[in-house]
Coordinates of C-alpha atoms in Angstrom, one line a residue:
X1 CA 45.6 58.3 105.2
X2 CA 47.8 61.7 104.3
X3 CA 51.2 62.4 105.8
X4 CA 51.5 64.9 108.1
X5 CA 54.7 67.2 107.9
X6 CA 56.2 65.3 110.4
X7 CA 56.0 62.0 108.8
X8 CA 57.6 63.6 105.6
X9 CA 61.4 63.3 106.3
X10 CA 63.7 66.1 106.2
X11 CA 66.2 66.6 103.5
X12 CA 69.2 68.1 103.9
X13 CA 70.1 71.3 101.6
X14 CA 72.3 70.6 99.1
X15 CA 75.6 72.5 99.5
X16 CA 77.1 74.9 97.4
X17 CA 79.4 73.4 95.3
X18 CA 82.7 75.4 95.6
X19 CA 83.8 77.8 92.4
X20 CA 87.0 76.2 91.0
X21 CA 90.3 77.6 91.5
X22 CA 90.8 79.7 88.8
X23 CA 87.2 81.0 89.2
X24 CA 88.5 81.9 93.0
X25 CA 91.3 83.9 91.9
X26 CA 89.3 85.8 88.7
X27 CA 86.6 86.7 91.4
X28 CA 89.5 87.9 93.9
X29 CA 91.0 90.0 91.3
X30 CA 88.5 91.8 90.3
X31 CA 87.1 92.5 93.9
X32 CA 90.8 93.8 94.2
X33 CA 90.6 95.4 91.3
X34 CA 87.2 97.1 92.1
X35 CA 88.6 98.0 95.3
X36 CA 91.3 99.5 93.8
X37 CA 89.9 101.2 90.9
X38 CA 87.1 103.0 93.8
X39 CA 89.9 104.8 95.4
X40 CA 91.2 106.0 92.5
X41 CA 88.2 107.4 90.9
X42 CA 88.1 110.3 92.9
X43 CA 91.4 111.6 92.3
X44 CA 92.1 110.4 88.5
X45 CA 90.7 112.3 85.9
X46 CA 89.0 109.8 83.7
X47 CA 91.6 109.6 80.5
X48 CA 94.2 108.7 83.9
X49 CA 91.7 106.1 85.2
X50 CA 91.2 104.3 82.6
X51 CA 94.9 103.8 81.5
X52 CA 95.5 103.2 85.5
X53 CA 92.8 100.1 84.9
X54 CA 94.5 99.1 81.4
X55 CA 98.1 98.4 83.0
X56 CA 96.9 96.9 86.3
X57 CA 94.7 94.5 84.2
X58 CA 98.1 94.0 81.9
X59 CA 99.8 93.5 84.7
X60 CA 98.3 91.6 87.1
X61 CA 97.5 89.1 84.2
X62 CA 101.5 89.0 83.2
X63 CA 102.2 89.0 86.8
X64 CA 102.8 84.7 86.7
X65 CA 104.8 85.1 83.6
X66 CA 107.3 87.8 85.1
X67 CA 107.6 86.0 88.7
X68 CA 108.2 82.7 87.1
X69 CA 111.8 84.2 86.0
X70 CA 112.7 85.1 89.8
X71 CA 113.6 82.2 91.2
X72 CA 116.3 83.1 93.5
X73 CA 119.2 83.7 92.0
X74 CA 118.9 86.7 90.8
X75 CA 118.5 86.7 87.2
X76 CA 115.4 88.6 87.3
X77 CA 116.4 92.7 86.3
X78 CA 114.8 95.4 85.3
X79 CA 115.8 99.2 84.4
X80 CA 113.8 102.0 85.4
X81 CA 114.9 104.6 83.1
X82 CA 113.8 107.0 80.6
X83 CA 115.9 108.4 77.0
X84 CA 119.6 108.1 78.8
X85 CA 118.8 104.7 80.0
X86 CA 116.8 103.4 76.3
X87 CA 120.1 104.4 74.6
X88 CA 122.5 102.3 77.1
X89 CA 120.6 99.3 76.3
X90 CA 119.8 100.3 72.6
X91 CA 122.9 101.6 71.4
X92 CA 125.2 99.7 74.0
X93 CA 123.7 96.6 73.7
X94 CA 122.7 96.2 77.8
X95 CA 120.6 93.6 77.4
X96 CA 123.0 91.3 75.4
X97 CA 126.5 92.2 78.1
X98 CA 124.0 91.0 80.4
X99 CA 122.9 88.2 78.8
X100 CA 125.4 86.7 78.1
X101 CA 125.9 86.3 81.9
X102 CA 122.4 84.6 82.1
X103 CA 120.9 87.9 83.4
X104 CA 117.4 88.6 81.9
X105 CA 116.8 92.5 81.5
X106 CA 113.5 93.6 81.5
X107 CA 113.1 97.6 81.0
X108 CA 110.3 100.2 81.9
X109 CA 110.6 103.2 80.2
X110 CA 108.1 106.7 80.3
X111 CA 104.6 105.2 81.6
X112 CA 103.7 105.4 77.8
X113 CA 106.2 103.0 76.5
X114 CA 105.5 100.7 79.3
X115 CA 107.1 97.0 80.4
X116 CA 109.2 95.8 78.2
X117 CA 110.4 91.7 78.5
X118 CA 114.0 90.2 78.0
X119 CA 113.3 90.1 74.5
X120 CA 113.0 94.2 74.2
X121 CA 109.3 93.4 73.2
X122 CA 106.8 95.8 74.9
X123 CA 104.3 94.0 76.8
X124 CA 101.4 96.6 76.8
X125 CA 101.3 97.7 79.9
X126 CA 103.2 99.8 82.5
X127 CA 104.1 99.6 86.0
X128 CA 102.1 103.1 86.5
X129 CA 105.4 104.9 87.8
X130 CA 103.6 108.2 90.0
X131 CA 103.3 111.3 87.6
X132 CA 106.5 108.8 85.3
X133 CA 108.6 110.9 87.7
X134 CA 112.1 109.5 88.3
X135 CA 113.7 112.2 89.5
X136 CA 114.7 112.2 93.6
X137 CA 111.5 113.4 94.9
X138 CA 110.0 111.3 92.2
X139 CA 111.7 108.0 93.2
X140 CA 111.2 108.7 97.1
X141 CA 107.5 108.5 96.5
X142 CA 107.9 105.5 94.4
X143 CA 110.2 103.6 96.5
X144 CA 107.9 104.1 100.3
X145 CA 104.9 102.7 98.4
X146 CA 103.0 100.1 100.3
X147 CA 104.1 96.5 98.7
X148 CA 101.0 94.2 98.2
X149 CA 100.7 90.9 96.2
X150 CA 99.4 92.2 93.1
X151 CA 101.2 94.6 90.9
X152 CA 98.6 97.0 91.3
X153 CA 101.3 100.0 91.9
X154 CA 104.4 100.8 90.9
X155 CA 106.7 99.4 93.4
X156 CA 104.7 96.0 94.1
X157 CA 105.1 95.5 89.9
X158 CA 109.1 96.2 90.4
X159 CA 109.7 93.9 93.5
X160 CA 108.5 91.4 91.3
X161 CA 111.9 91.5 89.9
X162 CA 114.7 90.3 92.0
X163 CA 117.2 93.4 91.3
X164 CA 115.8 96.6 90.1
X165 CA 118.1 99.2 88.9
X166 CA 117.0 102.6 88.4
X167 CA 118.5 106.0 88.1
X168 CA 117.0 109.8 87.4
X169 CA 117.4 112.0 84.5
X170 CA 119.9 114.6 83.8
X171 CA 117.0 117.4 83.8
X172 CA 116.5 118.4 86.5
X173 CA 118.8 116.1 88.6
X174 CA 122.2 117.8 87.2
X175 CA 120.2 121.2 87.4
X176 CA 121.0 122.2 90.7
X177 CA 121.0 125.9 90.8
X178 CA 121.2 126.2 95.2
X179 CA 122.7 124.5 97.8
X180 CA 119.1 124.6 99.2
X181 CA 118.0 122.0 96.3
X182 CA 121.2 119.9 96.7
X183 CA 120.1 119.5 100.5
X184 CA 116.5 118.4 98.8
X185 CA 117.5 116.2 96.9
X186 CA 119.9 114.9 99.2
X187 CA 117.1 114.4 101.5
X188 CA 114.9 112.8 98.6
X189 CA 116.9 109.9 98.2
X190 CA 117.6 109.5 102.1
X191 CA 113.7 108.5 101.6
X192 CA 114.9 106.2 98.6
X193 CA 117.2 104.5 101.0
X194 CA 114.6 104.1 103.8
X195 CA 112.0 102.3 101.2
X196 CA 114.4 100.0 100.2
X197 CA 115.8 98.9 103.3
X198 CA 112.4 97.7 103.8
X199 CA 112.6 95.2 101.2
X200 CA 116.1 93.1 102.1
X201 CA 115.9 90.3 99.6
X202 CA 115.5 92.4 96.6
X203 CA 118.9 94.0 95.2
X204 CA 118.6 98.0 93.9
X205 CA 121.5 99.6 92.1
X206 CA 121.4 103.1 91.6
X207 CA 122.9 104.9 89.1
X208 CA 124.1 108.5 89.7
X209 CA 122.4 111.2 87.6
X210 CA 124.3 112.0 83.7
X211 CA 125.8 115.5 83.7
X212 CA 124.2 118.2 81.5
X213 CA 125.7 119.8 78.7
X214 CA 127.4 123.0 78.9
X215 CA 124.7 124.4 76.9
X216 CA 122.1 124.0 79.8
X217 CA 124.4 124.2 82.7
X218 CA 127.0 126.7 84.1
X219 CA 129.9 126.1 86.6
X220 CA 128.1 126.5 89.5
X221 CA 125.3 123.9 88.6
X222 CA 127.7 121.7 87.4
X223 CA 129.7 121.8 90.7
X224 CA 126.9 120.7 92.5
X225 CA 125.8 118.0 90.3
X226 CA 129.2 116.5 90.9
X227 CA 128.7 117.1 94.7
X228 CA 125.3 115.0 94.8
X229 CA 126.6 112.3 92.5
X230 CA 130.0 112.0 94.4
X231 CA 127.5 111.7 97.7
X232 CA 125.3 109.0 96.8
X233 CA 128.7 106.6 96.1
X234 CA 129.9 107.7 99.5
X235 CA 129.8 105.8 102.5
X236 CA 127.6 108.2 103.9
X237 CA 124.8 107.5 101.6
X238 CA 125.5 103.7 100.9
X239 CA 127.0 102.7 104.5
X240 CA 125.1 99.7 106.3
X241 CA 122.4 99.2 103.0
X242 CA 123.6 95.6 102.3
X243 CA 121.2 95.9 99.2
X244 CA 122.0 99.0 97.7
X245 CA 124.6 99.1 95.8
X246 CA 126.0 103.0 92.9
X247 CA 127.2 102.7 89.7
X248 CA 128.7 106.3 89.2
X249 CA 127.5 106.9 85.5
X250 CA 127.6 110.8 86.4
X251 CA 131.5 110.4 86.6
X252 CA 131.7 108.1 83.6
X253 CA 130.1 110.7 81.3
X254 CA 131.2 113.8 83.0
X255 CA 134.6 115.9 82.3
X256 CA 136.8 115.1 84.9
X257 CA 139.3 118.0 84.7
X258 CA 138.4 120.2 87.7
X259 CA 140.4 122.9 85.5
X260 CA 138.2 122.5 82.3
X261 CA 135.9 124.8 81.2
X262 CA 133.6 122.4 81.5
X263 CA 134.5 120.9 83.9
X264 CA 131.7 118.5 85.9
X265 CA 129.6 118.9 82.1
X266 CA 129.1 116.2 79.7
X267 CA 132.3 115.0 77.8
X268 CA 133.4 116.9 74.5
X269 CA 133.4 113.7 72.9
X270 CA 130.0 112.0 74.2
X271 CA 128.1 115.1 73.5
X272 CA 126.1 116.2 69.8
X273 CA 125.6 120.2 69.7
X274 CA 123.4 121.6 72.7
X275 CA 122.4 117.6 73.7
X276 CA 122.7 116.6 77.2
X277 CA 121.8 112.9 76.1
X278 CA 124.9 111.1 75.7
X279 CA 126.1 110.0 72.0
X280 CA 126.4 106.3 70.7
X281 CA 130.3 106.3 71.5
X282 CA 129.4 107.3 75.5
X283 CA 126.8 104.4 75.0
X284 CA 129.0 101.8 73.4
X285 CA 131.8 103.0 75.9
X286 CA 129.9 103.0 79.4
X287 CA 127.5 100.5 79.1
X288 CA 130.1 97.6 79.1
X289 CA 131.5 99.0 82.7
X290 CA 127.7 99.0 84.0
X291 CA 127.2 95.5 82.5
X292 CA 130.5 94.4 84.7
X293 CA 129.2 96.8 87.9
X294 CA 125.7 94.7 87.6
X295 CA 127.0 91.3 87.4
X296 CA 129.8 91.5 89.9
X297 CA 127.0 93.3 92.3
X298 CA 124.8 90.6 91.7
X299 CA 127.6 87.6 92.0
X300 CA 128.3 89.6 95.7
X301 CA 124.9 90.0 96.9
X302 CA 123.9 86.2 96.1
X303 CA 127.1 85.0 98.0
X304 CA 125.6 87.6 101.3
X305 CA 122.5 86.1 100.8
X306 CA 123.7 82.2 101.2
X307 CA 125.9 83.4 104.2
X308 CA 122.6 85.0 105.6
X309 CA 119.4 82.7 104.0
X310 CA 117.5 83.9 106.9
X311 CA 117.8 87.8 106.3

């Protein structure tokens, strides 16, 4: 006698075995990065696109390897910077001051030159800085970008990082030639301030803009070069941001006699010729003063944050 269907018993489907962890997270990335990559088609030209997907791969793959070093106590820096900022730590020796106070420096140059780790090695990718623009307007589209858990912009790749320290270039930020502009860029990095006040548990130091030389400046500029950088160390600008702290490199670099010719211009002596980048001696003289502003900054802003663990 055959079996009917219901004399043959039921077996119950086999369920799908789950994909193992690091299967998870390899299928999550690369939905995020599809995701990702789809919004930006549209706007990128393709040469920009397919950089853009270069780095964020780069990236997101280092992204365990540069968190591991923040582990909450601040030891974790980088340097956004371009030439003025590559000769402070080539020529004097940032990285090593630091060091040797068990800071780790990692620095992002022009998008080009990319990350590079405590070593000074590059690590192939960058951090996709907007348009590599660090100057105010520049940084106040960098700094209100939207933070998500990969570094899949520019700002979520720097709070990895537990102090960032950044600063804009002498051209165009010394090359003021209106009050109109000064009022811009004083409103530029009011929008600076507001992005990081969103992100308390993350130190930023600032540095004021380098001055110009007198070949590429005149009085007037000059003046209100020294006007902006004398406002971003003021209380004004700095009051109530417990984690934003200004190292004035404009006044370390600039002429201080208001009755000098060039007065509020790059020093006689740290200048070559027409050059507004600052010579090896302003290096090897300025950058020990910034290595001792960044470690007693980061000494004071670890002793806030054990008075305040909650913040």
């Amino acid at each position: 006698m055959s079996a009917t269907p219901s004399d043959i018993p039921e077996i119950p489907p086999t369920p799908p075995k789950a994909p193992p962890r690091r299967l998870r997270r390899a299928l999550l990335l690369f939905v995020a990065l599809a995701l990702v990559l789809a919004g930006l088609f549209l706007v990128r030209p393709a040469r920009s696109l397919a950089r853009y997907t270069r780095d964020a791969i780069g990236a997101v793959q280092d992204s365990s390897r540069v968190r591991r070093l923040s582990k909450g106590n601040y030891t974790n820096l980088i340097f956004l910077h371009h030439s003025t900022g590559e000769n402070l730590i080539q020529q004097g020796l940032l990285r090593e001051r630091l060091g040797a106070h068990g800071l780790t420096l990692w620095d992002h140059g022009y998008n080009a030159q990319g990350l590079r780790d405590p070593g000074g090695n590059p690590t192939g990718y960058s951090y996709n800085i907007p348009d590599d623009n660090t100057d105010p307007e520049g940084l106040a589209r960098l700094f209100n970008q939207r933070r998500i858990p990969l570094p899949l912009n520019a700002l979520s790749g720097l709070l990895q990082h537990e102090v960032v320290i950044f600063k804009s270039c002498f051209d165009p930020t010394s090359r003021i030639e209106s009050d109109e502009k000064l009022v811009a860029y004083k409103e530029a990095y009011y929008q600076v301030r507001l992005g990081i006040q969103r992100h308390p548990e993350t130190l930023f130091i600032l540095l004021t803009q380098p001055p110009l030389n007198p070949a590429e400046t005149d009085p007037a500029q000059a003046a209100r070069a020294r006007a902006l950088a004398d406002w971003l160390v003021s209380p004004e600008f700095q009051g109530g941001v417990d984690n934003l702290v200004v190292f004035d490199l404009f006044d370390q670099l600039a002429e201080g006699d208001p009755n000098a010719p060039d007065a509020n211009m790059l020093r006689a002596d740290y200048r070559t010729l027409g050059d507004s980048h600052p010579n090896r001696l302003a290096n090897e003289r300025v950058a020990p003063q910034l290595a001792d502003f960044i470690v007693q900054a980061v000494q004071a802003f670890r002793q806030r944050r054990a008075a305040s663990p909650t913040e």
